[in-house]
JSON list of C-alpha atoms and ligand atoms in Angstrom, two decimals:
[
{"chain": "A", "resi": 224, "resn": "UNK", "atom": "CA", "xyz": [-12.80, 7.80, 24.65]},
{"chain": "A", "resi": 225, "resn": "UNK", "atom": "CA", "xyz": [-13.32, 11.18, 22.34]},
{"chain": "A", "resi": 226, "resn": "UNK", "atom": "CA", "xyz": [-11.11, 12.87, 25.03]},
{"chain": "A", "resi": 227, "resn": "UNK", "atom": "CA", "xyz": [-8.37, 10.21, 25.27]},
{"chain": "A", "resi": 228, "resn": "UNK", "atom": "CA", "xyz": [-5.40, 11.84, 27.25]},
{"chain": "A", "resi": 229, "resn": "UNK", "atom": "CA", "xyz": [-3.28, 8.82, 27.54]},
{"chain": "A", "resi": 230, "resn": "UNK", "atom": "CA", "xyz": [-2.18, 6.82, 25.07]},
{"chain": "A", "resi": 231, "resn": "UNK", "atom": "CA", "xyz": [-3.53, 3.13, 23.76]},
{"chain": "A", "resi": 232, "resn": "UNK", "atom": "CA", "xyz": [-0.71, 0.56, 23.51]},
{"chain": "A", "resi": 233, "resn": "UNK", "atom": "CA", "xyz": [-1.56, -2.49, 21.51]},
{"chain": "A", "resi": 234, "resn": "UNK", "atom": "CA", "xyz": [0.40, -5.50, 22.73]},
{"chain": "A", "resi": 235, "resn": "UNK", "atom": "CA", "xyz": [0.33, -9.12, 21.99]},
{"chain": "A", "resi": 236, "resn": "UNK", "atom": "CA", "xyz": [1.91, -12.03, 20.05]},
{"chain": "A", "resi": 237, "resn": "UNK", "atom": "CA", "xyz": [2.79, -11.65, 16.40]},
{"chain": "A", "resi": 238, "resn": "UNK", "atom": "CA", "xyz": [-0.29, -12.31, 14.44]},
{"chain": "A", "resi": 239, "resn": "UNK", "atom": "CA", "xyz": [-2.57, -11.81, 17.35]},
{"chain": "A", "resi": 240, "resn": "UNK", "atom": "CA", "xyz": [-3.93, -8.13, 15.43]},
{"chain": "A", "resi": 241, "resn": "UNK", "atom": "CA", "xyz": [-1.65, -5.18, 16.90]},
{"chain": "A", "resi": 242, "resn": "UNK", "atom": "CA", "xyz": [-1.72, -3.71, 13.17]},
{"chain": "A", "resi": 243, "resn": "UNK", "atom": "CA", "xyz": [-4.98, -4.44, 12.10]},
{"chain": "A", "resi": 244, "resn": "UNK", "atom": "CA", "xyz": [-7.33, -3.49, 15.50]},
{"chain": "A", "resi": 245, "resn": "UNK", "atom": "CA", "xyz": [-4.75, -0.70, 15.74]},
{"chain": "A", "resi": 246, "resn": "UNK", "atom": "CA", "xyz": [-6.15, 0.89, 12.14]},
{"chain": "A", "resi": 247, "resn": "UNK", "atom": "CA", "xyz": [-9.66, -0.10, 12.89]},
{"chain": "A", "resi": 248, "resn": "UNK", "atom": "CA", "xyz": [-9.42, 1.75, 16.77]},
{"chain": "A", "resi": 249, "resn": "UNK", "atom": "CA", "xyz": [-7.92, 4.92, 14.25]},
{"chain": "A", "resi": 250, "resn": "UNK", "atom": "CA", "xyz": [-10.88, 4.50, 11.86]},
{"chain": "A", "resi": 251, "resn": "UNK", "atom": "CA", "xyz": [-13.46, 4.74, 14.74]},
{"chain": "A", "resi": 252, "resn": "UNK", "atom": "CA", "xyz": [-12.09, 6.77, 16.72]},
{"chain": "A", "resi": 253, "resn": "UNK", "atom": "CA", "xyz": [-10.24, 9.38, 14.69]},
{"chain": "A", "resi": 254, "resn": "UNK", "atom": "CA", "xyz": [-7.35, 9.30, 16.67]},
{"chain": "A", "resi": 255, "resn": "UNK", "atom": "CA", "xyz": [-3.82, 9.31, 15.20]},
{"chain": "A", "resi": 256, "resn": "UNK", "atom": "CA", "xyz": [-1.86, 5.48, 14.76]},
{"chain": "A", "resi": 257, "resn": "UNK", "atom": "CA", "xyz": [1.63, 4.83, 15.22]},
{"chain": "A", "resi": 258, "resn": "UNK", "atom": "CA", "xyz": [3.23, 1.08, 14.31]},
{"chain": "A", "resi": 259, "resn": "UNK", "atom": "CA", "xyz": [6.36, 0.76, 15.42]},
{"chain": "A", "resi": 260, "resn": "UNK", "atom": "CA", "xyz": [7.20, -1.21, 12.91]},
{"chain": "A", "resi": 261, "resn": "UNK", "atom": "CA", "xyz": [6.99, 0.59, 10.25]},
{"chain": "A", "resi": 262, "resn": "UNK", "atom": "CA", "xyz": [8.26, 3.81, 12.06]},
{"chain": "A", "resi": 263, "resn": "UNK", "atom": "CA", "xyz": [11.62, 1.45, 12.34]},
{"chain": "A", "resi": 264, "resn": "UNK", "atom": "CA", "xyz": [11.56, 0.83, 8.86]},
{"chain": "A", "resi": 265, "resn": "UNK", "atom": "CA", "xyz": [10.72, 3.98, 8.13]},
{"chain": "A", "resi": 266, "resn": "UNK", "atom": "CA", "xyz": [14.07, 5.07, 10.31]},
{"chain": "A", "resi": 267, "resn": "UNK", "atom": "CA", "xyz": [16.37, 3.01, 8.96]},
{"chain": "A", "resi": 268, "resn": "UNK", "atom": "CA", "xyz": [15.48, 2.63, 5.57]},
{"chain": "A", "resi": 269, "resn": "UNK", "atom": "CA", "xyz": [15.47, -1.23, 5.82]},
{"chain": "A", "resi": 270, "resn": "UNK", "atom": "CA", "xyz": [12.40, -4.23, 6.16]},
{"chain": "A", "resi": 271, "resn": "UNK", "atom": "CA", "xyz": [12.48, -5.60, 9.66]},
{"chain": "A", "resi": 272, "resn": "UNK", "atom": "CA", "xyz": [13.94, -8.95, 8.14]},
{"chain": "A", "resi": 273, "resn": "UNK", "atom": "CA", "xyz": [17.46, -7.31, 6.72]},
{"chain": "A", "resi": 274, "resn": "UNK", "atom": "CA", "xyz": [17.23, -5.26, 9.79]},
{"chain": "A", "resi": 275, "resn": "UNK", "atom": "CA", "xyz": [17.81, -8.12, 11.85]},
{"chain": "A", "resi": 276, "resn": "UNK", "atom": "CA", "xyz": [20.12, -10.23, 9.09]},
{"chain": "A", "resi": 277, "resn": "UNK", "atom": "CA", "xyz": [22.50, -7.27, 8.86]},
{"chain": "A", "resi": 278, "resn": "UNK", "atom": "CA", "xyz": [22.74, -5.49, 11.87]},
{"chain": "A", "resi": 279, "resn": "UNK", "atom": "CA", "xyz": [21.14, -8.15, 14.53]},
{"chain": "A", "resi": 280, "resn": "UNK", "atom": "CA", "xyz": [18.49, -8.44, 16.94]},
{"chain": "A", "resi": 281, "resn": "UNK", "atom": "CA", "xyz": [19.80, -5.97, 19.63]},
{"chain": "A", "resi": 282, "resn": "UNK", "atom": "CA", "xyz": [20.21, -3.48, 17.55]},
{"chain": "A", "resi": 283, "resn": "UNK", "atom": "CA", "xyz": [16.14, -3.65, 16.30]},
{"chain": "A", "resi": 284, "resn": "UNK", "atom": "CA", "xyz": [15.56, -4.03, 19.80]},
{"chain": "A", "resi": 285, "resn": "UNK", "atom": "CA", "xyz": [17.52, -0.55, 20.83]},
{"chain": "A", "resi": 286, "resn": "UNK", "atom": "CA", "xyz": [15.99, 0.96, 17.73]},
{"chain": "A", "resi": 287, "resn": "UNK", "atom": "CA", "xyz": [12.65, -0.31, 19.61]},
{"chain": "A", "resi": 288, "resn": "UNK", "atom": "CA", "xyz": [13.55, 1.75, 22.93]},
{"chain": "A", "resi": 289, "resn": "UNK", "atom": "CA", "xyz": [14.27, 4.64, 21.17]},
{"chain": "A", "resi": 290, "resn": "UNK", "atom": "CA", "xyz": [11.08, 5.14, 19.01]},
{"chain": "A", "resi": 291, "resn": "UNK", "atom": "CA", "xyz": [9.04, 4.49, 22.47]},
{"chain": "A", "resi": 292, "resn": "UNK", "atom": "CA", "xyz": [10.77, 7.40, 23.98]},
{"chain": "A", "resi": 293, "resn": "UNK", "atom": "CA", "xyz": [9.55, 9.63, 21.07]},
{"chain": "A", "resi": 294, "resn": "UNK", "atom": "CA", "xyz": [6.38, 8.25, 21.16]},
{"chain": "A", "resi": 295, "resn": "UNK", "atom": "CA", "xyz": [5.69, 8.28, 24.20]},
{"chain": "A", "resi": 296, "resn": "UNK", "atom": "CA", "xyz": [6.46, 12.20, 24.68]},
{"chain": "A", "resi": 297, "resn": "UNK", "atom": "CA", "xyz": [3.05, 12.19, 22.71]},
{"chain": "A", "resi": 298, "resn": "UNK", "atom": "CA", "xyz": [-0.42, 11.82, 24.30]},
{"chain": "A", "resi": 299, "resn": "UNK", "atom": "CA", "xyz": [-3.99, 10.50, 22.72]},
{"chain": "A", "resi": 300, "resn": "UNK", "atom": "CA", "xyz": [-1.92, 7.76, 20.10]},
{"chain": "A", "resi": 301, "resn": "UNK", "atom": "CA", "xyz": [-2.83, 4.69, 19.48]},
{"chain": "A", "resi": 302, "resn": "UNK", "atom": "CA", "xyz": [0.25, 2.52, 19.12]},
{"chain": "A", "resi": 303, "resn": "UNK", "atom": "CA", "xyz": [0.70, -0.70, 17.66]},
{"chain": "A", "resi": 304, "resn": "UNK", "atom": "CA", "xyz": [3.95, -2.57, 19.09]},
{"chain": "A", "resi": 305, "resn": "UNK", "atom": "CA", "xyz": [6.24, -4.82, 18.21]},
{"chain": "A", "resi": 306, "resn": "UNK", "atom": "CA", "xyz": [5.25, -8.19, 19.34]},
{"chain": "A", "resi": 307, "resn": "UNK", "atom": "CA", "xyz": [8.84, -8.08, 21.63]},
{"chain": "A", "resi": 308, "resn": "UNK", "atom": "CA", "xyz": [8.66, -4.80, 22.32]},
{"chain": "A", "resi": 309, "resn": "UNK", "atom": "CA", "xyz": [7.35, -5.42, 26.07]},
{"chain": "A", "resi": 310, "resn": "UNK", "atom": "CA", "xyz": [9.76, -7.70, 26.93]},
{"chain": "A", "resi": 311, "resn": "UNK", "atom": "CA", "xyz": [12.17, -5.38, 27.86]},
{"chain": "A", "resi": 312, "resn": "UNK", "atom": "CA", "xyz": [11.93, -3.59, 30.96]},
{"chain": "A", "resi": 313, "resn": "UNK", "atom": "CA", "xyz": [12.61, -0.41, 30.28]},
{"chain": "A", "resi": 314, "resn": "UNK", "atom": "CA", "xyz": [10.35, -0.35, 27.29]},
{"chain": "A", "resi": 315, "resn": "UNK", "atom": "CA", "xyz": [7.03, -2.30, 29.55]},
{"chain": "A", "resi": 316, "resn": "UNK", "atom": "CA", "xyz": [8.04, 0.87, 32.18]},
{"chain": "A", "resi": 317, "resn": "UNK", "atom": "CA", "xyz": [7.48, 3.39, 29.42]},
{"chain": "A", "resi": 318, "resn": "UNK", "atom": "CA", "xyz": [4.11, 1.83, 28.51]},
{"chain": "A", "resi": 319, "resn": "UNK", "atom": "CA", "xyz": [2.56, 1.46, 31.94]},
{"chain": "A", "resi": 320, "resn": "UNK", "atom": "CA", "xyz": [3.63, 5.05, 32.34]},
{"chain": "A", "resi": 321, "resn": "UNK", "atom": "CA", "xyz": [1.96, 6.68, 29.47]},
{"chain": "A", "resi": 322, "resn": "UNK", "atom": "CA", "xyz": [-1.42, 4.79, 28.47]},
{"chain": "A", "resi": 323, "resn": "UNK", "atom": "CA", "xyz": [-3.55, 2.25, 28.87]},
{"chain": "A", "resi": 324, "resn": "UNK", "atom": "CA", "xyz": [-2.13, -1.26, 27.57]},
{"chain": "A", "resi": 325, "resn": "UNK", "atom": "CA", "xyz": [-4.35, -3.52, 25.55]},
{"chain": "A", "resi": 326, "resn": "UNK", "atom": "CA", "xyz": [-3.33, -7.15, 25.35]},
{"chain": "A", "resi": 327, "resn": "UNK", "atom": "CA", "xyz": [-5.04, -9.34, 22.08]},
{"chain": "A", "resi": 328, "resn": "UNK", "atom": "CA", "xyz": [-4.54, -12.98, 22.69]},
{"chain": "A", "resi": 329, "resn": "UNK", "atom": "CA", "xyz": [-5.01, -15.93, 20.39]},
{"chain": "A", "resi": 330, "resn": "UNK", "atom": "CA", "xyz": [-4.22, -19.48, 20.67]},
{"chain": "A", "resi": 331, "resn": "UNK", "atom": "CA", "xyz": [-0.77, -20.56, 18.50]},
{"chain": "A", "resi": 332, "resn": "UNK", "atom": "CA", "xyz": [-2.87, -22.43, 16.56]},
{"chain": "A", "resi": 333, "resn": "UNK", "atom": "CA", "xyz": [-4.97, -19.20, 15.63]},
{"chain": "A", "resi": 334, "resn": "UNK", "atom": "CA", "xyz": [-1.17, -17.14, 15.05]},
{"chain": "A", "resi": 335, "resn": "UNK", "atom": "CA", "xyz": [-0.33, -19.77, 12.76]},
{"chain": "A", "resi": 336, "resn": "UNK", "atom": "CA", "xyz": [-2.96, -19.87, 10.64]},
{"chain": "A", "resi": 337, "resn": "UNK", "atom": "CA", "xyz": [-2.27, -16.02, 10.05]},
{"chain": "A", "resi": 338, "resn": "UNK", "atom": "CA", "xyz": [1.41, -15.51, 9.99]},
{"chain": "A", "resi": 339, "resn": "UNK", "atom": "CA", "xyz": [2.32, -18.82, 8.35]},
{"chain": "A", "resi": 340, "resn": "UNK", "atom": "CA", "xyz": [2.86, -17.24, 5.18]},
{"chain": "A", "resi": 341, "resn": "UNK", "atom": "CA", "xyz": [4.77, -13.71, 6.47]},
{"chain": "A", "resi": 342, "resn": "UNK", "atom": "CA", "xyz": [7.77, -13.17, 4.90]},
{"chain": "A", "resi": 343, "resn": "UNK", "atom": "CA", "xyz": [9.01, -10.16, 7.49]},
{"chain": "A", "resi": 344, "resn": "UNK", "atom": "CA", "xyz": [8.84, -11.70, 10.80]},
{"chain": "A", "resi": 345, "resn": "UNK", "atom": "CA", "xyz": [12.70, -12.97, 11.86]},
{"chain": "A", "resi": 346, "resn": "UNK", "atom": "CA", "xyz": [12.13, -14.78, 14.85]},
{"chain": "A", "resi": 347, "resn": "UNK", "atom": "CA", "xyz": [9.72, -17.08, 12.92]},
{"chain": "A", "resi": 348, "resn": "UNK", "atom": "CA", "xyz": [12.53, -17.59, 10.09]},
{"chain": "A", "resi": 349, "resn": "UNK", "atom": "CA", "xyz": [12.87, -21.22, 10.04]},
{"chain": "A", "resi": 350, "resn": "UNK", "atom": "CA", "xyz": [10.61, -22.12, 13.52]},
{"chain": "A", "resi": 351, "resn": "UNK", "atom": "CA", "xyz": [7.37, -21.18, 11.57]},
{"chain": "A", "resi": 352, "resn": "UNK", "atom": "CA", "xyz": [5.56, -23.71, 12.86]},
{"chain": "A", "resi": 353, "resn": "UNK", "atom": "CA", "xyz": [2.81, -24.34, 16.19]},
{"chain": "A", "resi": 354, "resn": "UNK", "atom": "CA", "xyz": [4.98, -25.88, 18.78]},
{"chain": "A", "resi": 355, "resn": "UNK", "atom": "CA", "xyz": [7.67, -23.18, 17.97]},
{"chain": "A", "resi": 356, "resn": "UNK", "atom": "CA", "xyz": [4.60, -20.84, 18.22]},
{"chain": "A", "resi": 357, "resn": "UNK", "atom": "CA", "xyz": [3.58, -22.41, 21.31]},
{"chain": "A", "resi": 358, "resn": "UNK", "atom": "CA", "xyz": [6.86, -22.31, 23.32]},
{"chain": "A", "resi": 359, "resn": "UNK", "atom": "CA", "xyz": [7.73, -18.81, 22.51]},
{"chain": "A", "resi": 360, "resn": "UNK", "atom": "CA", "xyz": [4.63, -17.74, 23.47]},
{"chain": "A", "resi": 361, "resn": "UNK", "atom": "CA", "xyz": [4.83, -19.30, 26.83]},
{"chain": "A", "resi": 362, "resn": "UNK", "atom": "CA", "xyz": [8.04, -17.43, 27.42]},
{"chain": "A", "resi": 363, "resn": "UNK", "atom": "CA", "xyz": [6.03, -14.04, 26.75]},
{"chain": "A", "resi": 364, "resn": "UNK", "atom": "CA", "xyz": [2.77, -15.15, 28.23]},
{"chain": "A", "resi": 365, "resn": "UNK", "atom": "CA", "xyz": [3.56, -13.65, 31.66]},
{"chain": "A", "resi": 366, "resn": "UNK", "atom": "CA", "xyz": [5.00, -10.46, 30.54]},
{"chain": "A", "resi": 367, "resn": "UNK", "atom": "CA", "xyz": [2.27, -9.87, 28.52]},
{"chain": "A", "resi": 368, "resn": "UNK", "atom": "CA", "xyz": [-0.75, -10.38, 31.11]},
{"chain": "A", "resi": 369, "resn": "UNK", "atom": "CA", "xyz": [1.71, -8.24, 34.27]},
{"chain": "A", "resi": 370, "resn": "UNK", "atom": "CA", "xyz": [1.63, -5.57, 31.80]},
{"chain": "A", "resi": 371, "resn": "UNK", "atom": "CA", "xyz": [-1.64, -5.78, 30.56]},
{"chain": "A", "resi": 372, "resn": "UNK", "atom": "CA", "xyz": [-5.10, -3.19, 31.61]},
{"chain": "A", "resi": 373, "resn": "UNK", "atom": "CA", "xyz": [-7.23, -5.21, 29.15]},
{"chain": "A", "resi": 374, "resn": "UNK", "atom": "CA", "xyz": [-6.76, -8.48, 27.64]},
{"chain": "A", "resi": 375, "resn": "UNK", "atom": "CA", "xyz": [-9.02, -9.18, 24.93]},
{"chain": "A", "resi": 376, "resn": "UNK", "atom": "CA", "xyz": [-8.93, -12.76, 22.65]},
{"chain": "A", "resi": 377, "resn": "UNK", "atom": "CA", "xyz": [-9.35, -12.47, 19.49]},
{"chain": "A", "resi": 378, "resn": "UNK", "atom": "CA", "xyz": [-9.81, -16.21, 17.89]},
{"chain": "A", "resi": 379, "resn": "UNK", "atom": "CA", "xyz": [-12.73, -16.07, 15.75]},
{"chain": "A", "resi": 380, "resn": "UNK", "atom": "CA", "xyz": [-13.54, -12.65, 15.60]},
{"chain": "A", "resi": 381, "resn": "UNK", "atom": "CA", "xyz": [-13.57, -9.85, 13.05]},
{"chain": "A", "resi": 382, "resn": "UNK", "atom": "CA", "xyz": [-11.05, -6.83, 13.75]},
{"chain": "A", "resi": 383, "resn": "UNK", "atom": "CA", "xyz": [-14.55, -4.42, 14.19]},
{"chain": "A", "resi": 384, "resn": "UNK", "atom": "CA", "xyz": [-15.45, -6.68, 17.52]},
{"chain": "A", "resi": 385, "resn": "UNK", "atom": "CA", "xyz": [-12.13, -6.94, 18.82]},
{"chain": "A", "resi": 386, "resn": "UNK", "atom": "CA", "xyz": [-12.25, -3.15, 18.44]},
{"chain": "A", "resi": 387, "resn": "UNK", "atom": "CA", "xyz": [-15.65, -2.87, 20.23]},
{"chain": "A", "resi": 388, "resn": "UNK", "atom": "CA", "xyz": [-14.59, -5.01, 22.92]},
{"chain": "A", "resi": 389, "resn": "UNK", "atom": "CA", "xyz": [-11.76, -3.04, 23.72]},
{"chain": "A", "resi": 390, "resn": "UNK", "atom": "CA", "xyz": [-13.70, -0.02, 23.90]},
{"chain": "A", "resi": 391, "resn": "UNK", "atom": "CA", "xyz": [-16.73, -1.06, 25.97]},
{"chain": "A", "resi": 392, "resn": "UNK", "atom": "CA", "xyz": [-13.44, -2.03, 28.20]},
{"chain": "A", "resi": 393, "resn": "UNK", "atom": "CA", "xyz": [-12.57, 1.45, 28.65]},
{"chain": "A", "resi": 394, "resn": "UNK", "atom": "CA", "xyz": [-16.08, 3.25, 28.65]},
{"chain": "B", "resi": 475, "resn": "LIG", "atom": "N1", "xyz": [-9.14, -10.94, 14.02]},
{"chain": "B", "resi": 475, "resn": "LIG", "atom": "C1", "xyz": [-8.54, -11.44, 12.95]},
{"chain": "B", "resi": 475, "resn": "LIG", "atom": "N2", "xyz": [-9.12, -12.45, 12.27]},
{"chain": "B", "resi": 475, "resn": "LIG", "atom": "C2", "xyz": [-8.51, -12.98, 11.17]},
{"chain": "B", "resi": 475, "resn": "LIG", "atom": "N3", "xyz": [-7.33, -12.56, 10.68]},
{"chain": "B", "resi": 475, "resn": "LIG", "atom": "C3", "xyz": [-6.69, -11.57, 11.34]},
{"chain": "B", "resi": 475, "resn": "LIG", "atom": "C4", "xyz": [-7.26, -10.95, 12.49]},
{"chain": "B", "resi": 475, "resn": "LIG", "atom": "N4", "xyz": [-6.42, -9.98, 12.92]},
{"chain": "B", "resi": 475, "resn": "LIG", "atom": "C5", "xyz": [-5.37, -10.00, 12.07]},
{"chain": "B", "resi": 475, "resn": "LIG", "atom": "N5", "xyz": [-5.53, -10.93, 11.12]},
{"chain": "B", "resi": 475, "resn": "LIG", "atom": "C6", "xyz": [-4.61, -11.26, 10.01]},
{"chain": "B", "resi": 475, "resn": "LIG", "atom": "O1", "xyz": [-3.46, -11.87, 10.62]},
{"chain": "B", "resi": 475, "resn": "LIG", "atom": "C7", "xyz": [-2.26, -11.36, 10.04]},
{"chain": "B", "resi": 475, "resn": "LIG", "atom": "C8", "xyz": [-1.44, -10.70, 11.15]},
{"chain": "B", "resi": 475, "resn": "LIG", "atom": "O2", "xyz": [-2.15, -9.56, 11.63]},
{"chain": "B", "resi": 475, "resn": "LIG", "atom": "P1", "xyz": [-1.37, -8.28, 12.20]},
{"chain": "B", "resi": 475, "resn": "LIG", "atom": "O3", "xyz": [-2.40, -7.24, 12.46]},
{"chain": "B", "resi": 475, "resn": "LIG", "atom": "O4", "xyz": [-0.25, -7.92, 11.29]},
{"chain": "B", "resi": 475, "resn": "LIG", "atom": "O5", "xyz": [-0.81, -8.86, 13.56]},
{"chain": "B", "resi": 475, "resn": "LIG", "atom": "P2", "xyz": [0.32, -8.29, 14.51]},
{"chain": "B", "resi": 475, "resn": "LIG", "atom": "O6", "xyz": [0.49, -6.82, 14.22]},
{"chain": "B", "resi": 475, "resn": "LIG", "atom": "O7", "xyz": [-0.19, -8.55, 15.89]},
{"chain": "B", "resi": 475, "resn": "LIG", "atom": "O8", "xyz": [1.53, -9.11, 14.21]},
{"chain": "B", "resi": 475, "resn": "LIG", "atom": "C9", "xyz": [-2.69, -10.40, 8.93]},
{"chain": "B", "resi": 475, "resn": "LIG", "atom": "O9", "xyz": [-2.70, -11.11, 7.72]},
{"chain": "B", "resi": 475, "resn": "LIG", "atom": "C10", "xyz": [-4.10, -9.99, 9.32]},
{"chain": "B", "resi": 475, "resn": "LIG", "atom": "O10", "xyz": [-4.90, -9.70, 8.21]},
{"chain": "B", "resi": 476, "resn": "LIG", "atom": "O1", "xyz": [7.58, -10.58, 18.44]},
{"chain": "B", "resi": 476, "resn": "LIG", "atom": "C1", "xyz": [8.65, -10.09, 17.98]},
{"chain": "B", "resi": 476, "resn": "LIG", "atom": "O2", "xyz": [9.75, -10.24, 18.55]},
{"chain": "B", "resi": 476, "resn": "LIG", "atom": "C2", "xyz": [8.57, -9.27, 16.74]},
{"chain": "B", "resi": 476, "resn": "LIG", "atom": "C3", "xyz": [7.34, -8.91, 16.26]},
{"chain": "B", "resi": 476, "resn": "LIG", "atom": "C4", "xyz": [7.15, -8.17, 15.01]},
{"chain": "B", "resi": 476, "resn": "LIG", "atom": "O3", "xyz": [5.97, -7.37, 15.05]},
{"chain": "B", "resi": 476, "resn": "LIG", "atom": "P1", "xyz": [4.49, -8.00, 15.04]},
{"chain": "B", "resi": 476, "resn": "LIG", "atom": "O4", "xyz": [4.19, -8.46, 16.43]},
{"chain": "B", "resi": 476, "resn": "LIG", "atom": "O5", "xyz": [3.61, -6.88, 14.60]},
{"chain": "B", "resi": 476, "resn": "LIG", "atom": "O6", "xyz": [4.50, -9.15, 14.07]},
{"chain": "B", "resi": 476, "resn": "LIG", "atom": "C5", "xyz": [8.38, -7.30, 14.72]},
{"chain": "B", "resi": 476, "resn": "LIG", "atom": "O7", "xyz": [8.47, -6.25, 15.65]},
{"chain": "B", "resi": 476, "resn": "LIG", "atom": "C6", "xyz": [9.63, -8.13, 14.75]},
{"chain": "B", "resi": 476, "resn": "LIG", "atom": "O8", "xyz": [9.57, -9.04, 13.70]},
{"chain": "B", "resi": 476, "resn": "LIG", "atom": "C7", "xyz": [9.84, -8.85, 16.08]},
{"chain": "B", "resi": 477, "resn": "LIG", "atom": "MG1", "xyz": [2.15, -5.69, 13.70]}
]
C-alpha cells in the first residue's frame, strides 16, 4: 500500500464512514485525502444544503461529475464520495477506471443512529427517518456492491478497524 498507484474510492451510504475512514486511511497511510464534498463546497462557495435549495439536485450532481474528472487525472488519492456520487454512470465508469473502490456498509438502523441529527444532508430533509433510510438504500444497494472491489461493514466498529480491514483487503 506505501506504493499505491491507483487511487482509493470510498463509497457507501450517507453515514456509513466515507469521511471519517477516509481521514483515518490518510493518517496511516500518509497519503493525500480528497472529499468531494467539501471540494464542492469549496467550488461554489455554498453548504451542500443551499446548494441543492437554490440551484437543485442536478446541478450538485453535474458539479459531482466534474470534480471526478479532476480528480481522477490524479493517482495515489484517497477519495471520499458523495454518498450518490456512484449512481451515475458516467461517474461509477470513472471510478472503476482509476482505483480500487471500497464499499462501507451499515444497516439503516446503524445510518440513523449517526446522521439523525445532520443538518447538511438534503435528501434526508424531511425523510430522516429508518424506513426512509431503508428504502433508499435498497435503491442504491445494487449499484453499490456491482461497483464495489471491497465491501467492508462497519456496524459496531471503530473507524481504526474499518481502516485495518480495508487494508489487510488490499495487502
Ligand atoms: N464506525 C463508526 N462508528 C460510529 N460512528 C461513526 C462511524 N463512522 C462514522 N461515524 C459517525 O457517523 C457520522 C457520519 O459519518 P461520515 O464519516 O460523515 O459518513 P459519510 O461520509 O459516509 O456520510 C459522523 O458523525 C461520524 O462521526
Ligand atoms: O447520498 C447522497 O445523495 C448524498 C450524500 C452526501 O454525502 P455523504 O454520503 O458523505 O453524506 C452529499 O454528497 C449529498 O448530501 C448527497
Ligand atoms: Mg461524507
Amino acid at each position: 500500500m506505501k506504493k499505491l498507484e491507483e487511487n482509493i474510492f470510498l463509497i457507501g451510504f450517507m453515514g456509513a464512514g466515507k469521511s471519517t475512514v477516509a481521514a483515518e486511511l490518510e493518517r496511516q497511510l500518509h497519503i493525500p485525502r480528497a472529499e468531494m464534498d467539501a471540494l464542492i463546497v469549496e467550488r461554489e462557495g455554498m453548504a451542500i444544503s443551499d446548494i441543492f435549495a437554490e440551484k437543485g439536485e442536478t446541478y450538485f450532481r453535474d458539479a459531482e461529475t466534474a470534480l471526478l474528472k479532476d480528480l481522477t487525472e490524479k493517482k495515489g488519492i484517497i477519495i471520499s464520495c458523495g454518498g450518490g456520487a456512484v449512481m451515475r454512470d458516467e461517474n461509477a465508469a470513472l471510478m472503476k477506471q482509476c482505483g480500487k473502490i471500497v464499499l462501507l456498509t451499515a444497516t439503516p438502523e446503524t445510518i440513523y443512529e449517526r446522521v439523525k441529527d445532520s443538518t447538511d444532508r438534503p435528501i434526508l430533509n424531511g425523510n430522516m427517518n429508518v424506513d426512509y433510510i431503508r428504502e433508499l438504500m435498497e435503491k442504491r444497494k445494487d449499484r453499490y456492491l456491482a461497483v464495489a472491489d471491497v465491501v467492508v461493514a462497519t456496524d459496531q466498529k471503530s473507524a481504526e478497524e474499518i481502516t485495518r480491514e480495508i487494508l489487510a483487503a488490499f495487502a
